[in-house]
C-alpha atoms as one frame of an Amber mdcrd trajectory, in Angstrom:
protein
  47.681 -12.752 128.285  47.348  -9.691 127.346  49.849  -7.358 129.317  52.807
  -9.704 127.809  51.592  -9.369 124.027  51.359  -5.355 124.824  54.687  -5.495
 126.206  56.083  -7.341 123.453  54.474  -5.078 120.712  56.099  -1.889 122.746
  59.554  -3.690 123.042  59.490  -4.330 118.900  58.002  -1.128 118.086  60.551
   1.123 119.515  63.284   0.167 117.596  60.939   0.876 114.761  60.112   4.227
 115.563  63.823   5.172 116.111  64.435   3.914 112.798  61.355   6.029 111.211
  62.560   9.166 113.012  66.374   8.947 111.582  65.001   7.806 108.323  62.343
  11.408 108.489  65.907  13.234 109.681  67.865  11.968 107.077  65.445  12.905
 104.354  64.770  16.365 105.567  68.561  17.020 106.025  68.886  15.787 102.282
  66.329  18.330 101.011  67.813  21.071 102.737  71.169  20.346 101.047  69.254
  20.532  97.589  67.169  23.546  98.127  63.913  21.699  98.538  62.876  23.352
 101.380  59.344  22.772 101.909  59.936  18.879 101.541  62.407  19.959 104.351
  59.713  21.757 106.322  57.490  18.993 105.793  60.327  16.307 107.406  61.354
  18.685 109.885  57.809  19.025 111.181  57.948  15.369 111.564  60.777  15.087
 113.388  60.710  18.282 115.825  57.398  16.277 117.087  59.615  13.576 118.687
  62.726  15.195 118.609  62.165  19.499 119.632  66.164  19.959 119.782  68.245
  23.027 119.280  69.995  21.577 116.103  66.746  20.181 114.412  65.429  24.081
 115.097  68.602  25.469 113.425  67.780  23.486 110.731  64.005  24.098 110.497
  64.964  27.638 110.337  67.090  27.467 107.261  64.778  25.568 105.498  61.780
  28.118 106.908  64.235  31.031 105.855  65.185  29.039 102.139  61.009  29.101
 101.988  60.396  32.754 102.836  58.409  32.264 105.606  61.038  34.424 107.930
  58.350  35.406 110.611  58.430  31.216 111.360  62.114  31.139 111.228  62.652
  33.883 113.741  60.783  31.582 116.125  62.450  28.363 115.191  66.046  30.481
 115.452  65.215  31.299 118.949  64.414  27.885 119.588  68.052  27.240 118.403
  69.678  30.053 120.040  71.071  28.478 123.249  73.008  26.824 120.666  74.301
  29.446 118.880  78.120  28.993 119.575  77.904  26.001 117.338  76.909  27.690
 114.306  79.656  30.271 113.191  76.942  32.389 111.079  74.044  31.673 113.469
  73.251  35.440 114.160  74.056  36.212 110.143  71.304  33.983 109.581  68.913
  34.988 112.424  69.394  38.768 111.719  68.193  37.696 107.932  65.016  36.539
 108.967  64.096  39.389 111.679  65.175  42.203 108.619  62.828  40.353 106.360
  60.076  40.333 108.514  60.415  43.899 109.345  61.969  43.264 112.924  64.935
  45.774 111.839  65.900  46.847 115.722  66.077  43.275 116.715  67.974  42.685
 113.005  70.810  44.889 114.638  70.708  43.757 117.398  71.725  40.045 116.001
  74.199  41.427 113.786  76.236  43.030 116.872  76.206  39.374 118.431  77.849
  37.892 114.972  81.445  37.509 114.879  82.573  39.221 111.433  85.628  36.405
 111.452  83.250  33.735 111.480  81.382  34.777 108.396  82.657  33.750 104.531
  83.802  36.707 102.319  80.058  36.842 101.141  78.673  36.612 104.229  81.039
  39.328 105.840  80.240  41.544 102.765  76.762  41.397 102.714  76.418  42.024
 106.357  78.104  45.621 105.755  75.402  46.326 103.177  72.900  45.104 105.495
  73.929  47.600 108.283  74.454  50.251 105.904  70.574  49.488 104.921  69.493
  49.494 108.581  71.253  53.072 108.902  69.343  54.052 106.101  65.771  52.822
 106.981  66.297  55.137 110.425  66.936  58.176 107.887  64.119  57.636 105.646
  59.936  57.820 106.127  57.896  55.720 103.958  57.391  57.614 100.884  53.589
  57.697 100.312  53.879  59.326  96.768  54.407  55.415  95.337  50.735  54.930
  95.945  50.883  50.629  95.526  47.882  48.813  95.105  47.808  44.974  94.781
  45.778  44.395  91.635  43.517  41.634  92.895  42.335  38.424  92.331  41.127
  39.427  88.701  45.189  39.486  87.931  46.899  37.377  91.153  46.405  33.852
  91.797  47.092  32.184  95.274  50.735  31.105  93.496  53.414  33.627  92.245
  52.412  36.184  89.708  55.052  38.176  88.210  56.878  39.917  84.991  54.282
  42.239  84.381  53.801  44.572  81.285  50.814  46.262  79.005  50.061  45.211
  75.287  49.192  48.345  72.920  46.079  48.307  74.297  46.985  48.607  77.709
  45.609  45.158  78.744  48.294  43.610  81.366  50.516  40.844  79.857  52.537
  38.724  82.906  53.498  35.155  83.578  52.017  33.285  86.691  52.789  29.701
  88.342  49.411  27.928  88.100  48.081  24.511  88.416  45.013  23.338  86.321
  43.929  21.359  89.067  44.781  19.605  92.793  46.410  16.642  91.181  48.569
  18.446  88.864  52.242  19.922  89.061  52.317  23.652  89.216  53.284  25.614
  85.435  54.863  28.538  84.644  52.738  30.182  81.886  52.014  33.114  80.260
  48.281  35.054  81.376  46.826  38.145  79.659  43.828  40.531  80.237  41.622
  39.704  77.364  39.603  42.677  78.243  41.022  45.555  80.054  39.946  45.145
  83.781  38.594  41.211  83.140  39.914  38.389  84.768  43.287  37.534  83.057
  43.573  33.902  81.343  46.236  31.718  80.330  47.551  33.127  76.725  46.522
  30.065  74.220  48.401  32.075  71.327  51.679  30.617  71.864  51.947  26.831
  71.400  54.414  25.764  74.000  54.884  22.712  75.619  57.426  23.384  78.037
  57.313  26.022  80.922  57.542  29.684  80.062  58.802  32.271  82.167  59.182
  36.154  82.198  58.851  37.498  79.043  58.735  40.976  76.756  57.662  42.553
  73.850  60.024  43.031  70.735  59.681  45.416  68.244  56.339  47.289  67.527
  54.387  44.406  69.289  54.963  42.099  66.526  57.332  39.925  68.397  57.734
  38.700  72.042  60.917  36.956  73.801  60.497  34.241  76.449  61.995  32.043
  78.659  61.469  28.776  78.134  62.128  26.830  81.676  63.514  23.371  81.267
  63.904  20.943  84.483  66.729  23.619  86.525  68.112  25.428  83.434  66.415
  28.345  80.997  67.059  29.911  77.628  65.722  32.712  75.709  63.740  32.362
  72.731  61.483  34.829  70.033  58.032  34.456  68.515  56.460  36.121  65.552
  52.883  37.519  65.727  51.171  36.048  62.904  48.361  37.331  60.802  45.552
  34.832  62.631  46.488  36.649  65.757  48.791  33.499  66.989  52.616  33.566
  67.415  54.847  31.278  65.848  56.610  28.479  67.800  59.338  29.809  69.594
  62.360  29.449  68.996  65.978  29.818  70.726  67.736  32.688  70.582  71.078
  31.681  69.498  74.494  32.984  70.726  73.377  33.718  74.347  75.156  31.701
  76.989  73.278  28.784  78.556  70.895  29.693  81.924  69.469  32.576  80.617
  65.928  34.597  81.630  64.376  37.346  82.108  64.297  39.376  78.688  63.733
  42.849  78.047  64.223  44.512  74.871  65.465  48.206  74.385  65.207  49.736
  70.917  67.030  52.838  70.309  66.008  52.794  66.465  65.166  51.096  63.218
  68.728  49.289  63.152  69.877  49.291  66.816  68.378  47.231  69.810  69.534
  45.750  72.863  68.175  42.745  74.883  69.015  42.665  78.833  68.756  39.573
  80.528  69.805  37.111  83.670  72.764  34.870  83.341  73.374  32.247  85.866
  77.431  31.783  85.984  79.583  29.003  86.722  79.721  30.449  90.124  75.770
  30.325  90.732  75.327  34.152  90.805  72.541  35.584  88.773  73.767  38.541
  87.213  72.355  41.330  84.582  73.960  41.123  81.282  73.441  43.121  77.840
  73.324  41.899  73.924  73.237  43.911  70.756  70.740  42.266  68.637  69.699
  42.901  64.813  66.795  41.711  63.016  65.114  41.034  66.454  67.095  37.462
  66.178  70.961  37.848  65.421  72.999  38.323  68.626  76.007  40.151  67.781
  77.688  40.413  70.987  76.743  40.451  74.499  78.328  40.510  77.930  77.905
  41.604  81.522  76.678  44.948  82.938  79.738  44.790  85.334  80.451  45.068
  89.232  78.718  48.934  89.205  75.413  46.940  89.007  76.322  42.836  89.250
  77.125  42.667  93.246  78.108  38.944  94.426  74.535  38.430  95.158  71.542
  37.958  93.115  71.103  40.877  90.199  67.179  40.307  88.681  64.921  41.773
  86.813  66.086  44.252  84.520  64.182  46.997  82.683  65.438  50.215  80.944
  63.596  53.223  80.281  65.347  56.489  78.529  68.811  56.353  80.286  68.083
  54.691  83.530  68.000  51.180  84.181  65.577  49.444  86.816  66.854  46.018
  88.313  66.124  44.057  92.131  69.058  42.888  93.951  69.368  40.958  97.454
  73.063  42.398  98.345  73.252  46.065  97.804  71.644  48.077 100.712  68.162
  47.846 101.263  64.885  46.759 103.129  65.082  43.035 103.284  65.280  40.719
 100.646  65.041  41.712  96.872  64.863  45.214  96.670  64.355  47.502  93.022
  67.181  49.931  92.804  67.843  52.855  89.763  71.099  52.908  88.103  71.824
  56.280  85.844  75.348  57.245  84.224  76.548  58.186  87.102  74.821  56.797
  90.300  72.944  53.491  91.460  70.561  53.882  94.182  67.659  52.827  96.199
  64.229  53.268  95.091  63.013  53.754  99.003  60.177  52.520 100.791  56.935
  52.837  99.468  58.114  51.089  97.175  60.502  48.850  98.538  59.768  46.882
 101.746  61.137  44.284 104.379  59.895  41.230 101.556  60.939  40.817  97.862
  60.308  43.599  95.140  61.197  42.708  91.561  59.920  43.046  87.895  59.732
  46.827  87.756  57.717  48.230  85.099  57.356  51.832  84.265  55.134  52.685
  81.528  56.162  54.736  78.609  56.102  58.586  79.167  54.425  58.283  82.452
  54.753  57.579  86.175  52.875  54.334  86.969  53.604  51.059  86.510  54.066
  47.546  87.820  56.108  45.257  90.378  55.757  41.923  91.706  56.037  41.512
  95.693  55.639  38.983  98.236  54.725  41.495 101.100  51.848  41.236 103.799
  48.764  41.398 101.712  49.789  39.114  99.120  48.208  36.326  98.559  49.887
  33.068  99.441  49.735  29.326  99.200  49.160  27.749 102.847  51.217  30.270
 105.391  54.255  30.555 103.619  55.109  33.682 101.809  56.185  31.690  98.960
  54.576  33.843  96.165  54.454  37.268  94.463  51.669  38.983  93.432  51.173
  42.017  90.967  50.984  45.646  92.102  50.823  48.361  90.242  51.911  52.206
  91.271  51.704  55.644  90.609  54.540  58.565  91.573  55.788  61.596  90.721
  59.176  61.517  92.716  61.283  60.879  88.929  61.431  60.747  85.179  64.611
  58.777  83.323  66.412  61.097  81.288  66.245  60.801  77.533  68.028  57.945
  75.784  71.451  57.537  74.949  73.462  55.229  73.016  75.545  52.590  73.762
  73.353  51.551  76.814  74.107  52.200  80.505  77.246  51.396  81.912  78.972
  49.203  79.047  80.946  49.736  75.996  79.126  47.927  72.753  81.867  47.889
  70.763  83.860  44.491  70.925  86.061  43.472  71.374  86.583  45.946  74.173
  89.616  48.293  74.348  92.333  46.587  76.407  92.324  47.759  79.954  95.714
  48.787  81.721  96.645  46.027  83.497  99.843  44.652  85.342 101.713  42.292
  84.516 101.313  40.292  87.647  97.446  40.376  87.222  97.960  39.410  83.741
  99.766  36.417  85.146  97.399  35.494  87.568  94.651  35.556  85.274  96.481
  32.772  83.038  97.748  30.871  86.228  93.867  30.816  87.228  92.755  29.500
  83.583  95.727  26.390  83.993  94.717  25.120  87.276  91.564  24.324  85.570
  93.105  22.095  82.802  93.120  19.906  81.388  89.364  20.045  80.924  88.033
  17.068  79.307  84.469  17.560  77.514  82.551  14.421  76.311  80.156  13.293
  73.026  78.150  10.303  72.252  79.288   8.017  70.118  80.203   9.090  66.331
  79.114  12.743  67.259  79.043  14.942  66.120  77.685  14.538  62.690  77.332
  10.717  62.651  78.335   8.881  59.671  80.294  11.490  58.125  83.825  11.930
  56.439  83.375  15.923  57.305  85.675  17.661  59.007  83.648  20.508  60.486
  80.656  20.271  62.612  77.009  21.445  61.880  76.795  21.541  65.415  77.831
  23.823  68.624  79.413  21.884  71.176  76.519  22.815  73.695  74.011  21.568
  71.596  76.336  18.143  71.101  76.246  18.238  74.631  72.206  18.977  75.186
  71.395  15.752  72.830  74.326  13.553  74.945  72.604  14.705  77.761  69.273
  13.379  76.720  70.443   9.678  75.893  71.925   9.302  79.996  68.531   7.103
  81.033  69.825   4.775  77.940  73.302   5.047  79.504  72.028   3.918  82.736
  69.936   1.242  81.575  72.817  -0.653  79.705  75.100  -0.134  82.835  72.196
  -1.801  85.195  75.045  -4.468  86.429  77.726  -1.903  86.859  75.426   1.615
  88.001  77.994   2.933  90.378  80.532   3.009  87.522  78.311   5.051  85.284
  76.745   7.403  87.908  80.382   8.389  88.800  81.254   9.300  85.321  77.711
  11.017  84.409  78.622  13.187  87.242  82.173  13.905  86.208  81.081  14.449
  82.495  78.213  16.921  83.700  80.249  18.680  86.248  82.883  19.432  83.611
  80.153  20.788  81.157  79.734  23.503  84.084  83.101  24.228  84.048  83.325
  25.073  80.553  81.374  28.185  80.999  83.676  29.437  83.570  87.002  28.366
  81.842  85.022  30.749  79.031  84.375  33.686  81.356  88.174  33.635  82.692
  89.725  33.152  79.091  87.355  36.432  78.132  88.944  38.325  81.404  92.375
  37.584  79.908  91.678  38.494  76.437  89.917  41.857  77.772  93.750  42.685
  78.935  94.697  42.935  75.324  97.064  39.758  76.121  97.085  37.278  72.638
  96.329  33.972  73.827  96.919  30.439  72.092  94.567  27.481  73.669  96.001
  24.048  72.826  92.988  21.037  72.193  93.465  17.432  71.978  90.465  15.511
  70.373  90.032  11.647  71.085  87.762   9.235  70.133  86.958   5.090  71.049
  88.384   2.655  69.032  85.184   1.240  66.911  86.085   2.911  63.520  88.834
   2.942  61.614  92.030   5.258  62.006  91.053   7.542  59.091  87.391   7.887
  59.870  88.198   8.543  63.596  90.334  11.514  62.299  87.737  13.217  60.713
  85.014  12.646  63.609  88.506  14.100  65.663  88.381  17.207  63.868  84.319
  17.654  64.085  84.962  17.478  67.734  87.297  20.144  67.577  85.249  22.389
  65.386  82.207  21.705  67.634  83.925  23.439  70.303  85.155  26.222  67.433
  81.247  26.905  66.602  80.711  27.854  70.302  83.497  30.419  70.365  82.666
  31.886  66.700  79.470  33.507  68.630  79.239  35.373  71.934  82.040  37.056
  73.590  84.999  35.369  72.531  83.884  36.014  68.991  85.710  39.082  67.736
  88.718  37.668  69.814  88.962  34.393  67.700  88.011  36.841  64.297  91.133
  38.950  64.860  93.290  36.468  65.500  93.964  37.552  69.025  92.579  34.130
  70.351  94.206  31.849  68.598  93.446  27.411  68.662  96.364  24.878  68.307
  94.520  21.552  66.903  96.408  18.133  67.911  93.491  15.516  66.649  93.932
  11.812  67.668  92.363   8.985  66.484  91.990   5.570  67.829  95.478   4.927
  68.185  95.451   6.796  71.548  92.776   4.599  73.147  93.851   2.368  75.529
  94.002  -1.559  74.461  91.523  -2.701  77.154  88.660  -0.372  75.326  85.950
  -2.775  73.651  85.773  -1.748  69.775  83.766  -4.908  68.790  80.525  -3.535
  66.934  78.671  -6.500  67.886  79.018  -5.775  71.422  77.435  -2.061  71.514
  76.822  -2.559  75.452  80.729  -2.495  76.000  82.053  -0.423  72.689  79.220
   2.106  72.811  77.643   2.590  76.285  80.645   1.457  78.844  82.129   3.967
  81.341  85.581   2.679  79.436  84.339   3.656  76.031  82.537   7.070  76.741
  85.580   8.706  78.427  87.324   7.721  75.309  85.054  10.085  73.505  86.118
  13.621  74.525  87.553  16.788  73.931  90.341  18.125  76.048  91.208  21.647
  76.698  94.998  20.926  77.636  97.076  24.362  77.733  96.306  28.445  77.384
  99.386  30.019  76.718 100.187  33.903  76.011 101.876  34.949  72.396 104.136
  37.449  71.842
């Protein structure tokens, strides 16, 4: 009787095994789609044990490349190559992993097999830069003058260490991704040498519950600018040194765009200072921006450094010394991954081999009046978690290659007098900019019930729209709980509202581009309210919602255009009279009159129309 039982077990076990494999494959694809590369690797490795097929190796290779494990990715690409014709950008991707493994000749061979017409516009442009990089490599030899040295275990841990710079006593300050024990999640915090040459410890002088990314000194070592990391986003804050040797609680630096990080402070004199930083735009590009600041906390204006530096790829970790700006880019011709570049008033160039490698180099820092400094890299020889080359170490260098020129104002490659003078532009180009704006409309921006400034008859708002949205988004878990019986409908609204908020940044950037042509522009806005309150109250609430968006535009790059009248707003506020009769307005039924998707859709401000004024 034992054999029939065994056969029955195997018979029923096969479907369970197949279901488990399918679940792992689905989880792997979902992790890859959301750029969760480490979980994708874990799931694909489980799938490959039973299903070693070319399509699985192709996905596995992209997950490995995303985790920067390029040598392992090369091996996976090789096993997927027999089906390369099924993947239009196969040899582009394969060549990138070969390049970032230092296998330059093999990368050249792979890219020669890639049909350019099968690539996206970005991939096609990037491939041209990669080929320029290969030609540059053939013409150069490693510059030994850089003398780069890993700073060792007193500074570097097994995970990411980055953004190093000294204090007034030449003790190193830097950021690091660490975990206190194996059970806790990795967190990015600030670290420092308490004594020169001693093991670095976490900097406890700044009380902050959130994660801290890259930072820099402000004026005279008496303040610091910090990257505050919130979930997948970030913003810049400042903190002052207090008499007790600790720093004040960080406060957000207002007037800068969302998703800002990696600050670098540059002062010309007592009353003239600039903050360079990285901003992730609405198109998910990471570009370098400047901000003119006064009294360390007042943002007067900000803007992008422009196409001379910001490519279609990523530009990171700006650092200025004299009249030279150093930054990292993964697009311009280089040696693989992120390379460090130098931009002066008339040229932009790669700092060359010796400093740059096939791996990532970023967070360049040059000591004052010296030819030594620091940078971060995940090149071979860096400490790594497990086997993947995920993590950067801090390196120091000495070189006699160059010294920056004396400082001049305004900052490199940008004109800071705002608004910028109109640029010559043809009517067709102006029309093209206007058409792009109009195609994104109407754009609905949503609010929580009776916000901003609840229980008020005021006509002006004390918040910006971004602040109001931030408070609203924090309440979404409560909204999901209240809509548990119809969760899909709420999640659909939440996704649309969040997407519209992200689109606002793109709209503002397009509007700025149109204003910079010298055009006089009118934007028509219309505010709506849910019908819970009487009409007069809703009229004032609608005005406050309009004012919240105006508060956004009274700071940052649109401010001078609004102040001068070149940007005009046409307000069309509405009360509950415009709400559909089917929207619940009963105070004793908040689940329907506040938390339902139908009520939430009515609490909005719409950007309806953009037009040109004579």
